[in-house]
Amino acid sequence: MKQISKQEVINEPILSIKNLIVGFNQHKKEFAVHDLSFDIPKGKTFVLLGESGCGKSVTAHSILQLLPDSAFISEKSKIIYQNIDLLEQSNYELQKIRGKSISMIFQDPMTALNPVMKIGEQLNEMLVKHFAMNKNSSKIRSMELLRTVGIDEPEQRYEQYSHQLSGGQKQRVMIAIALAGEPELLIADEPTTALDVTTQAQILCLLNELQKKHGLSILLITHDLGVASLIADVIGVMYAGHLVEVDCCNNIMKNPLHPYTQELVAAIPSYKKSDFALETTSGISPIINDSLSLCRYIDRCPLKVDTCEKSVPEWKFVEFRHVRCHLFEQDMEYVKKLSVNQLVEKIGIMNQTNEDGVVLSVRNLSVAYYNSNKFLMKDTKKYFQAVDNISFNLLRGKTLAIVGESGSGKTSTGKAIVDLVKKTAGKIYINGVCLSRIHSKFRKKIQIVFQNIHSSLNPKLTVSDIILEGLILFERDNIEIQKKLNKVIAQVGLNKELLSRYPHQLSGGQRQRVAIARSLILSPDILILDEPTSALDVSIQAQILTILKRIQKECAISYLLISHDISVVGYMADEIIVMYKGSLVEYGSTKEILESAKHPYTKSLLNSIPENVDFTNIVRKYS
């Protein structure tokens, strides 16, 4: 974890945001960002941390004025860069700054990269625009950039389109494009979302190296406290459109002051907390408008005091740290007497089922993808071995995790089990029955929750129709259907009012609950979870993981968890499989793998995890 002195925190800023107010409904005067002010120190990394919907990405897009036409920014707002207010610049002037002085890595490289332009063309576009390079010079520089960000075979990738790259490769290309203009300030919006731990570590180390080499300033947007702890100099914790705490990384991670920051830290999953329910916050963020005259966190805060209902808290300077909370206006003796128990005492221990028995057995599974080149009547077949002769068992009521970096064969294994990709060899047994294919009568016994939830939900169906889509194939009784629907939405914590909505009207966490409900309504014995929390912020992630743990306890369901997040795996799994380039390289209990890994690749995975902080016995400030 990076540590910096107080003097470094107050270095001359490269960019200052003052009283930023951004909204999308000018008539109702509702805001996404309200009264936001902070400085980004020159040559340092400022991390803007918070859950989905708090205004992080809106803030980042406001800097370069990349907001949609429906957005409006208050005249009181200022964004100062090199003594000029970016909000007062014309689009012509901003074009000179975008990509050159200030560059941005967007959250979703799938949509940020142009699908009809080759990777090389997109890099050349930046170089020609800002440096007037000719074709040969720009190609040479593009190759250098691709090598810098760790792209293998850059000559081949240069000629490819974005759909031909993996998720990690797309993200690296996005970083290369962002670096092409040699910016002074780099805005990185969730640059490691959905990347495996080794790729994530490489990307973050790359950003660190570039920062040291070029004196680069970075504004990093993230919901991942592990990422923040690895790269941040200063962390600003954002909630409901404004900052609630700002301090050095070490202070925020080890000793958070604001109740919301403490909840975020307590929600981090880990192996040491696997026997406990994760701390989750109840309620939702308030709608922000000019008439809001109380603390924005009041409905979710376990430590609220009378003053919270009367006014919006101002910044307080507590122990040389900045926090925005009425709690610190109270007499400190009163604060110390607050009834704040350790989280492990508050939530109690969750019992796990002890029932043994193999529910899923995979034997000598192999999966290969073939590519046939029929250009000029040639039929040369090439293949890629995604999964190579792996075997494992999943016990009833237990969780088996498959971990590995992108391209290791994790998802192909899961899809092959449910016959979504064709296996080239091997046998699969469910409840002792050998299946050459998954027949309809077994289909409901094993379900899958896909990694990309947004694309796996039919946008033309309501939530109710999506959840019931599979059930109506097996159940004709309308009363029984309604009974099962009510039961499953209660299990996943889904509000009945959402049943008539469409997927685009839901938040990420709500869509995830819908996907889980759709799988659970058939009462499966096995649930395959493919990166179930990869794109969720830590508080929503904690809610989903707690729901899954509770359902497993109640229904004795078995989980096959596919993930690159070792903290999630440590919290959820009983056993772990480690895969590398399609092969199984290590297999054992969670304790054995995490505490005494044998294989060098497993050790490298564990060493790639952002610095672990033991939050098991965390207590709120002054407890």
XYZ file of C-alpha atoms in Angstrom:
623
model
C 0.000 0.000 0.000
C 1.458 3.352 -1.020
C 2.126 5.862 1.744
C 2.808 9.547 1.293
C 3.509 12.391 3.620
C 1.081 15.194 4.438
C 3.343 17.550 2.512
C 2.953 15.464 -0.633
C -0.845 15.547 -0.277
C -0.856 19.325 -0.559
C 1.435 19.491 -3.601
C 0.471 21.923 -6.340
C -2.554 20.415 -8.110
C -2.528 19.701 -11.816
C -6.321 19.968 -11.871
C -8.812 21.497 -9.438
C -12.546 20.834 -9.359
C -14.540 23.464 -7.471
C -18.240 23.253 -6.562
C -19.066 20.900 -9.439
C -22.811 20.458 -9.926
C -24.010 18.183 -12.756
C -27.583 17.118 -13.446
C -29.661 15.396 -16.105
C -33.092 16.785 -15.302
C -32.922 20.568 -15.280
C -36.682 20.943 -14.871
C -36.775 18.932 -11.624
C -33.318 20.174 -10.598
C -32.073 16.684 -9.786
C -28.322 16.193 -9.721
C -25.876 13.332 -10.239
C -22.996 15.375 -8.781
C -23.554 18.163 -6.272
C -21.105 20.408 -4.428
C -18.009 18.404 -5.390
C -14.545 19.883 -4.870
C -11.102 18.266 -4.883
C -7.577 18.700 -6.239
C -5.473 16.172 -8.157
C -1.840 16.553 -7.002
C 0.748 16.823 -9.757
C 2.527 13.536 -10.383
C 0.254 11.620 -7.988
C -2.732 9.280 -8.205
C -6.063 10.498 -6.864
C -8.600 7.681 -6.541
C -12.300 8.515 -6.614
C -13.932 5.622 -4.757
C -17.597 4.784 -4.299
C -20.481 2.523 -5.249
C -22.355 2.517 -8.560
C -24.452 5.638 -9.138
C -22.526 7.913 -6.775
C -21.351 10.173 -9.623
C -17.768 8.973 -10.209
C -17.965 8.512 -13.983
C -20.094 11.648 -14.408
C -17.312 13.585 -12.663
C -14.683 12.114 -14.979
C -16.714 12.855 -18.100
C -17.363 16.408 -16.905
C -13.654 17.211 -16.983
C -13.446 16.739 -20.751
C -17.105 17.674 -21.306
C -18.038 14.265 -22.679
C -21.482 14.318 -21.088
C -24.630 13.735 -23.171
C -26.642 16.698 -24.457
C -29.250 16.149 -21.738
C -26.722 17.002 -19.027
C -26.262 20.474 -17.562
C -23.488 21.948 -15.391
C -24.063 24.784 -12.951
C -22.515 28.163 -13.716
C -20.971 28.077 -10.229
C -18.844 25.064 -11.174
C -15.184 25.361 -12.139
C -12.656 22.819 -13.447
C -9.241 24.487 -13.519
C -6.383 23.038 -15.599
C -3.189 25.067 -16.106
C -4.957 28.236 -14.940
C -7.821 27.876 -17.417
C -11.400 26.853 -16.700
C -12.216 23.888 -18.932
C -15.930 24.567 -18.580
C -15.488 27.932 -20.318
C -13.583 26.561 -23.318
C -15.078 26.076 -26.756
C -15.267 22.651 -28.323
C -12.426 23.667 -30.664
C -10.150 24.478 -27.709
C -11.155 21.282 -25.899
C -10.187 19.194 -28.932
C -6.603 20.381 -28.464
C -6.685 19.172 -24.856
C -8.567 15.884 -25.218
C -6.178 13.015 -25.820
C -3.139 15.293 -25.724
C -2.916 17.071 -22.362
C -5.689 15.087 -20.692
C -6.495 11.587 -21.851
C -9.063 9.031 -20.737
C -9.320 5.258 -20.457
C -13.006 4.426 -20.696
C -14.707 1.804 -18.561
C -15.999 -0.467 -21.310
C -13.416 -1.047 -24.076
C -15.992 -3.089 -26.008
C -18.000 0.056 -26.750
C -15.121 2.554 -26.627
C -13.172 0.918 -29.455
C -14.445 1.457 -33.002
C -15.627 -1.959 -34.283
C -15.135 -1.088 -37.974
C -11.578 0.252 -37.643
C -8.466 -1.857 -37.189
C -6.525 -1.390 -33.965
C -3.630 0.163 -35.861
C -5.913 2.694 -37.538
C -7.300 3.818 -34.180
C -3.803 4.340 -32.783
C -2.642 6.135 -35.933
C -5.631 8.463 -35.723
C -4.391 9.829 -32.388
C -0.771 10.142 -33.512
C -1.593 11.905 -36.789
C -3.971 14.322 -35.085
C -1.688 15.408 -32.244
C 1.804 14.946 -33.737
C 1.165 15.130 -37.506
C 3.108 11.892 -38.048
C 3.288 10.244 -41.450
C 2.066 6.686 -42.022
C 5.398 4.934 -41.386
C 6.261 6.936 -38.265
C 2.826 6.452 -36.759
C 2.988 2.685 -37.367
C 6.385 2.426 -35.663
C 5.114 4.457 -32.709
C 1.919 2.384 -32.557
C 3.970 -0.806 -32.307
C 5.983 0.721 -29.471
C 2.796 1.631 -27.610
C 1.338 -1.855 -28.041
C 4.544 -3.390 -26.689
C 4.579 -0.911 -23.805
C 1.149 -2.021 -22.621
C 2.060 -5.704 -22.904
C 0.258 -6.683 -26.118
C 1.638 -9.937 -27.491
C 2.319 -10.166 -31.233
C 1.749 -6.419 -31.840
C 2.216 -6.794 -35.619
C -0.745 -9.159 -35.734
C -2.909 -7.127 -33.311
C -2.192 -3.972 -35.319
C -4.104 -5.491 -38.255
C -6.984 -6.922 -36.195
C -10.386 -5.540 -35.197
C -11.544 -5.161 -31.602
C -13.870 -8.198 -31.749
C -10.831 -10.388 -32.419
C -9.210 -9.472 -29.094
C -9.805 -10.771 -25.586
C -11.151 -8.503 -22.852
C -7.688 -7.940 -21.403
C -6.234 -7.144 -24.812
C -9.005 -4.625 -25.513
C -8.253 -2.881 -22.220
C -4.539 -2.716 -23.043
C -5.322 -1.238 -26.465
C -7.482 1.410 -24.763
C -4.537 2.310 -22.521
C -2.209 2.474 -25.522
C -4.584 4.878 -27.290
C -4.850 6.991 -24.128
C -1.045 7.177 -23.851
C -0.512 7.992 -27.523
C -0.878 11.727 -26.946
C 1.667 11.691 -24.067
C -0.792 13.319 -21.641
C 0.019 15.050 -18.366
C -3.216 13.842 -16.748
C -4.665 10.389 -17.328
C -8.273 9.704 -16.313
C -8.819 5.964 -15.851
C -12.473 4.972 -15.444
C -12.543 1.443 -13.946
C -9.510 0.348 -16.028
C -9.318 -3.153 -14.500
C -13.010 -4.089 -14.281
C -13.552 -7.780 -15.173
C -9.806 -8.429 -15.677
C -8.171 -11.411 -13.991
C -5.802 -10.706 -11.103
C -2.581 -11.184 -13.052
C -3.710 -8.930 -15.892
C -5.039 -6.425 -13.353
C -1.699 -6.401 -11.541
C 0.157 -5.908 -14.831
C -2.079 -2.984 -15.822
C -1.724 -1.288 -12.439
C 2.048 -1.824 -12.394
C 2.189 -0.386 -15.897
C 0.322 2.726 -14.772
C 2.701 3.049 -11.802
C 5.749 2.746 -14.052
C 4.407 5.311 -16.517
C 3.649 7.672 -13.679
C 7.191 7.437 -12.312
C 8.821 7.667 -15.739
C 6.831 10.591 -17.110
C 5.593 12.344 -13.963
C 2.053 11.432 -15.002
C -0.901 12.503 -12.871
C -3.746 9.989 -12.630
C -7.401 10.275 -11.692
C -8.552 6.696 -11.113
C -12.252 5.886 -10.882
C -12.971 2.587 -9.125
C -15.271 0.703 -6.770
C -12.519 -1.808 -5.913
C -10.784 -1.042 -2.625
C -8.067 -3.560 -3.453
C -7.171 -1.651 -6.613
C -7.319 1.635 -4.715
C -4.969 0.343 -2.011
C -2.431 -0.736 -4.617
C -2.157 2.437 -6.675
C -3.590 5.406 -4.740
C -1.713 8.280 -3.175
C -4.909 10.013 -2.098
C -8.414 8.539 -1.907
C -11.636 10.536 -2.097
C -14.673 8.542 -0.979
C -17.778 9.605 -2.889
C -21.400 9.088 -1.881
C -24.585 10.495 -3.432
C -22.808 13.076 -5.566
C -20.255 14.480 -3.150
C -17.160 13.508 -1.178
C -17.521 12.318 2.411
C -13.875 11.595 3.240
C -10.505 12.489 1.706
C -7.157 11.278 2.971
C -3.965 9.379 2.257
C -4.505 5.821 1.083
C -3.023 4.258 4.222
C -5.398 6.128 6.557
C -8.502 5.354 4.503
C -7.762 1.629 4.276
C -6.511 1.027 7.817
C -8.603 3.478 9.834
C -11.655 4.869 7.968
C -13.550 7.655 9.731
C -16.838 8.117 7.878
C -19.499 5.407 8.533
C -19.935 4.898 4.789
C -16.203 4.300 4.274
C -16.274 1.831 7.145
C -19.172 -0.023 5.518
C -17.254 -0.225 2.230
C -14.179 -1.604 3.960
C -16.242 -4.087 5.985
C -17.956 -5.359 2.816
C -14.689 -6.618 1.295
C -14.836 -10.423 0.975
C -11.882 -12.531 2.067
C -10.942 -16.064 3.017
C -10.714 -15.064 6.704
C -14.363 -13.963 6.644
C -15.723 -17.036 4.849
C -17.693 -18.180 7.928
C -19.408 -14.820 8.355
C -22.038 -12.852 6.483
C -20.521 -9.778 4.870
C -21.560 -6.390 6.189
C -24.021 -4.800 3.764
C -25.723 -1.437 3.771
C -29.488 -1.223 3.610
C -31.495 1.365 1.701
C -30.597 3.298 -1.449
C -28.901 6.587 -2.235
C -31.213 9.628 -2.079
C -32.237 11.776 -5.040
C -30.081 14.891 -4.866
C -31.660 18.312 -5.350
C -31.392 21.839 -3.975
C -34.014 21.160 -1.326
C -32.044 18.362 0.339
C -31.312 19.667 3.836
C -30.071 16.619 5.734
C -27.211 14.142 5.661
C -27.352 12.113 2.447
C -26.301 8.930 4.257
C -28.873 9.158 7.050
C -31.157 6.334 5.862
C -28.279 3.860 5.763
C -26.108 5.046 8.644
C -25.931 2.938 11.838
C -24.363 5.826 13.770
C -26.709 8.707 12.929
C -27.283 11.436 15.486
C -30.028 14.055 15.827
C -28.103 16.652 13.829
C -28.116 14.401 10.755
C -31.815 15.175 10.183
C -31.348 18.925 10.421
C -28.545 19.896 8.056
C -26.002 18.721 5.490
C -22.669 18.106 7.285
C -19.718 20.370 6.588
C -16.096 19.312 6.290
C -14.400 18.581 9.620
C -10.675 18.347 10.311
C -10.275 15.326 12.592
C -6.866 13.982 13.579
C -5.306 15.854 10.609
C -7.833 14.207 8.304
C -10.830 15.502 6.334
C -14.264 13.958 6.895
C -17.802 15.147 6.215
C -19.931 13.777 9.053
C -22.040 15.209 11.901
C -20.697 12.471 14.159
C -17.478 14.420 14.602
C -19.327 17.519 15.761
C -20.336 15.640 18.920
C -18.403 15.499 22.144
C -15.753 12.820 21.689
C -16.635 11.180 25.021
C -20.190 10.697 23.719
C -18.892 9.207 20.486
C -16.713 6.732 22.347
C -19.752 5.454 24.297
C -21.752 4.643 21.154
C -22.861 1.025 21.022
C -20.763 -0.142 18.098
C -19.947 -3.859 18.233
C -17.508 -5.821 16.178
C -19.055 -6.950 12.935
C -18.485 -10.613 13.667
C -20.541 -10.306 16.865
C -23.310 -8.395 15.120
C -23.943 -10.811 12.275
C -23.106 -14.201 13.830
C -21.635 -17.276 12.245
C -23.278 -18.886 9.223
C -23.372 -22.672 9.418
C -22.450 -24.636 6.325
C -24.021 -27.870 5.256
C -21.989 -30.975 6.131
C -23.766 -33.288 3.705
C -21.283 -35.064 1.477
C -21.801 -36.742 -1.876
C -20.665 -35.881 -5.380
C -23.331 -33.984 -7.333
C -21.167 -33.199 -10.394
C -18.233 -35.173 -11.699
C -16.171 -34.075 -14.686
C -13.778 -36.620 -16.197
C -11.059 -35.905 -18.795
C -12.884 -32.887 -20.238
C -11.356 -31.258 -23.303
C -12.624 -28.369 -25.431
C -11.059 -27.121 -28.670
C -12.095 -24.309 -30.990
C -11.507 -24.911 -34.683
C -10.873 -22.274 -37.335
C -11.274 -23.210 -40.975
C -9.540 -21.011 -43.568
C -11.261 -21.479 -46.917
C -9.646 -18.498 -48.639
C -8.691 -19.398 -52.220
C -10.348 -22.810 -51.805
C -7.880 -23.839 -49.100
C -9.298 -25.737 -46.147
C -6.566 -25.582 -43.574
C -8.022 -26.283 -40.138
C -6.397 -24.829 -37.065
C -7.555 -25.239 -33.518
C -7.027 -23.717 -30.116
C -7.068 -26.068 -27.113
C -9.152 -24.136 -24.581
C -9.529 -26.999 -22.063
C -7.118 -29.911 -21.967
C -8.061 -33.155 -20.172
C -9.247 -31.863 -16.779
C -11.131 -33.787 -14.075
C -12.788 -32.704 -10.827
C -15.712 -33.339 -8.454
C -18.244 -30.916 -6.987
C -19.767 -31.951 -3.655
C -23.400 -31.434 -2.710
C -23.988 -28.152 -0.895
C -20.403 -27.010 -1.457
C -18.660 -24.424 -3.623
C -15.858 -25.323 -6.013
C -14.042 -22.352 -7.542
C -12.178 -22.335 -10.847
C -9.555 -19.595 -10.927
C -7.057 -18.477 -13.508
C -6.240 -15.555 -15.754
C -8.095 -14.627 -18.945
C -7.805 -17.367 -21.548
C -7.114 -20.136 -19.010
C -10.264 -22.048 -19.991
C -12.497 -21.268 -16.999
C -15.576 -20.130 -18.911
C -15.148 -22.792 -21.598
C -15.230 -25.414 -18.843
C -18.478 -24.025 -17.430
C -20.129 -23.784 -20.844
C -19.046 -27.288 -21.814
C -20.717 -28.700 -18.699
C -24.089 -27.242 -19.756
C -23.459 -28.101 -23.426
C -23.232 -24.484 -24.601
C -19.922 -25.326 -26.265
C -19.136 -28.738 -27.693
C -16.628 -30.788 -25.754
C -14.064 -32.711 -27.819
C -13.518 -35.361 -25.156
C -14.553 -36.351 -21.675
C -17.605 -37.358 -19.665
C -19.883 -35.447 -17.306
C -21.861 -37.071 -14.507
C -24.766 -35.386 -12.693
C -25.967 -37.198 -9.582
C -24.124 -40.269 -10.831
C -25.756 -40.252 -14.280
C -23.366 -40.121 -17.230
C -24.577 -37.678 -19.861
C -23.474 -37.626 -23.462
C -25.548 -34.455 -23.738
C -27.600 -32.428 -21.290
C -31.153 -33.572 -21.997
C -34.200 -31.492 -21.129
C -35.049 -33.491 -18.019
C -31.609 -32.679 -16.614
C -31.523 -29.095 -17.888
C -33.228 -27.719 -14.799
C -30.815 -29.603 -12.516
C -27.909 -27.434 -13.613
C -28.191 -23.724 -14.360
C -25.727 -20.992 -15.235
C -25.442 -17.290 -14.375
C -23.498 -15.666 -17.209
C -20.651 -13.200 -16.849
C -22.167 -10.454 -18.982
C -25.522 -10.040 -17.283
C -26.691 -7.158 -19.467
C -26.418 -9.165 -22.691
C -27.814 -12.370 -21.130
C -31.160 -10.740 -20.269
C -33.630 -10.361 -23.136
C -34.198 -6.585 -23.493
C -37.685 -7.148 -24.916
C -38.961 -9.121 -21.897
C -40.023 -7.814 -18.510
C -38.279 -9.008 -15.361
C -41.213 -11.303 -14.598
C -41.090 -12.883 -18.065
C -37.320 -13.366 -17.863
C -37.496 -15.161 -14.517
C -40.405 -17.395 -15.598
C -39.106 -18.155 -19.090
C -37.568 -21.488 -18.075
C -40.183 -22.492 -15.522
C -43.120 -22.436 -17.941
C -41.462 -25.245 -19.919
C -41.902 -27.553 -16.927
C -44.843 -26.088 -14.973
C -48.355 -25.395 -16.281
C -50.198 -24.589 -13.034
C -50.503 -20.767 -12.836
C -50.962 -20.844 -9.060
C -47.796 -22.890 -8.615
C -45.924 -20.614 -11.031
C -46.905 -17.513 -9.051
C -45.981 -19.224 -5.792
C -42.517 -20.087 -7.065
C -42.045 -16.572 -8.468
C -42.880 -14.991 -5.100
C -40.526 -17.381 -3.342
C -37.547 -16.793 -5.613
C -37.763 -12.984 -5.660
C -37.866 -13.085 -1.857
C -34.772 -15.304 -1.864
C -32.747 -12.880 -3.966
C -34.149 -9.719 -2.357
C -35.898 -8.406 -5.456
C -38.721 -5.903 -5.034
C -42.074 -6.912 -6.563
C -42.366 -3.441 -8.087
C -39.470 -4.326 -10.428
C -41.257 -7.289 -12.043
C -42.920 -5.112 -14.682
C -39.696 -3.323 -15.643
C -37.281 -4.103 -18.466
C -33.544 -4.884 -17.976
C -32.379 -1.412 -19.065
C -34.466 0.089 -16.240
C -32.526 -1.820 -13.579
C -29.227 -1.184 -11.836
C -26.317 -3.609 -12.173
C -27.073 -5.213 -8.819
C -30.753 -5.613 -9.670
C -29.920 -7.258 -13.014
C -27.624 -9.663 -11.206
C -30.452 -10.620 -8.832
C -32.768 -11.203 -11.796
C -30.224 -13.531 -13.414
C -29.821 -15.486 -10.182
C -33.606 -15.669 -9.698
C -34.045 -16.975 -13.258
C -31.622 -19.803 -12.477
C -32.974 -20.618 -9.010
C -36.664 -20.812 -9.945
C -36.073 -24.289 -11.429
C -34.668 -25.505 -8.070
C -31.377 -26.711 -9.570
C -28.875 -28.951 -7.789
C -25.962 -27.089 -9.384
C -25.495 -23.416 -10.179
C -22.570 -22.315 -12.350
C -21.590 -18.748 -11.472
C -19.410 -17.173 -14.171
C -17.796 -14.062 -12.663
C -21.032 -13.210 -10.768
C -19.701 -9.979 -9.220
C -16.956 -8.835 -11.607
C -18.646 -5.548 -12.598
C -20.283 -4.737 -9.265
C -19.083 -2.272 -6.655
C -17.989 -3.706 -3.320
C -21.216 -2.993 -1.412
C -23.458 -4.572 -4.094
C -20.966 -7.427 -4.402
C -21.295 -8.054 -0.669
C -25.088 -8.215 -0.976
C -24.938 -10.716 -3.864
C -22.364 -12.932 -2.136
C -24.361 -12.895 1.107
C -27.516 -13.868 -0.803
C -25.694 -16.743 -2.511
C -24.300 -17.980 0.817
C -27.750 -17.858 2.437
C -29.428 -19.680 -0.474
C -26.738 -22.370 -0.397
C -27.351 -22.912 3.301
C -31.146 -23.076 2.870
C -31.276 -25.228 -0.281
C -28.050 -27.300 -0.107
C -27.305 -26.141 -3.659
C -23.815 -26.644 -5.115
C -21.925 -23.796 -6.775
C -19.287 -23.991 -9.480
C -17.761 -20.522 -9.146
C -15.706 -19.180 -12.049
C -13.736 -16.124 -10.991
C -10.458 -14.266 -11.230
C -11.103 -12.451 -7.933
C -9.221 -14.338 -5.232
C -10.943 -12.432 -2.410
C -14.366 -13.549 -3.674
C -13.088 -17.092 -4.143
C -11.595 -17.137 -0.650
C -14.905 -16.026 0.829
C -17.151 -18.375 -1.152
C -15.222 -21.533 -1.976
C -14.663 -24.789 -0.135
C -12.277 -26.091 -2.792
C -10.292 -24.423 -5.567
C -9.125 -25.514 -9.007
C -6.329 -23.479 -10.596
C -6.236 -23.491 -14.400
C -3.451 -22.326 -16.693
C -3.684 -22.420 -20.506
C -6.445 -25.003 -20.407
C -4.789 -27.361 -17.944
C -5.499 -28.006 -14.280
C -2.289 -27.164 -12.392
C -3.458 -27.297 -8.766
C -6.508 -28.625 -6.923
C -7.197 -28.536 -3.194
C -9.110 -27.020 -0.305
C -9.346 -23.242 -0.078
C -7.126 -23.267 2.993
C -4.455 -25.356 1.262
C -4.439 -23.247 -1.902
C -4.458 -19.833 -0.239
C -2.098 -20.619 2.621
C 0.328 -23.132 1.132
C 0.104 -23.128 -2.659
C 2.518 -25.514 -4.347
C 2.444 -24.652 -8.056
C 4.511 -21.623 -9.215
C 1.565 -20.308 -11.258
C -0.756 -20.441 -8.241
C 1.842 -18.545 -6.241
C 2.083 -15.913 -8.984
C -1.714 -15.520 -8.941
C -1.718 -14.988 -5.195
C 1.196 -12.545 -5.435
C -0.800 -10.519 -7.989
C -3.590 -9.741 -5.534
C -3.684 -6.090 -4.381
C -2.271 -5.785 -0.883
C -4.515 -7.656 1.533
C -5.744 -5.841 4.614
C -7.212 -7.892 7.466
C -10.669 -6.401 7.962
C -12.063 -9.418 9.869
C -12.126 -7.691 13.220
C -12.628 -4.149 12.059
C -14.617 -1.903 14.388
C -16.005 1.475 13.581
C -14.062 4.482 14.732
C -14.094 5.063 18.499
C -15.717 1.699 19.274
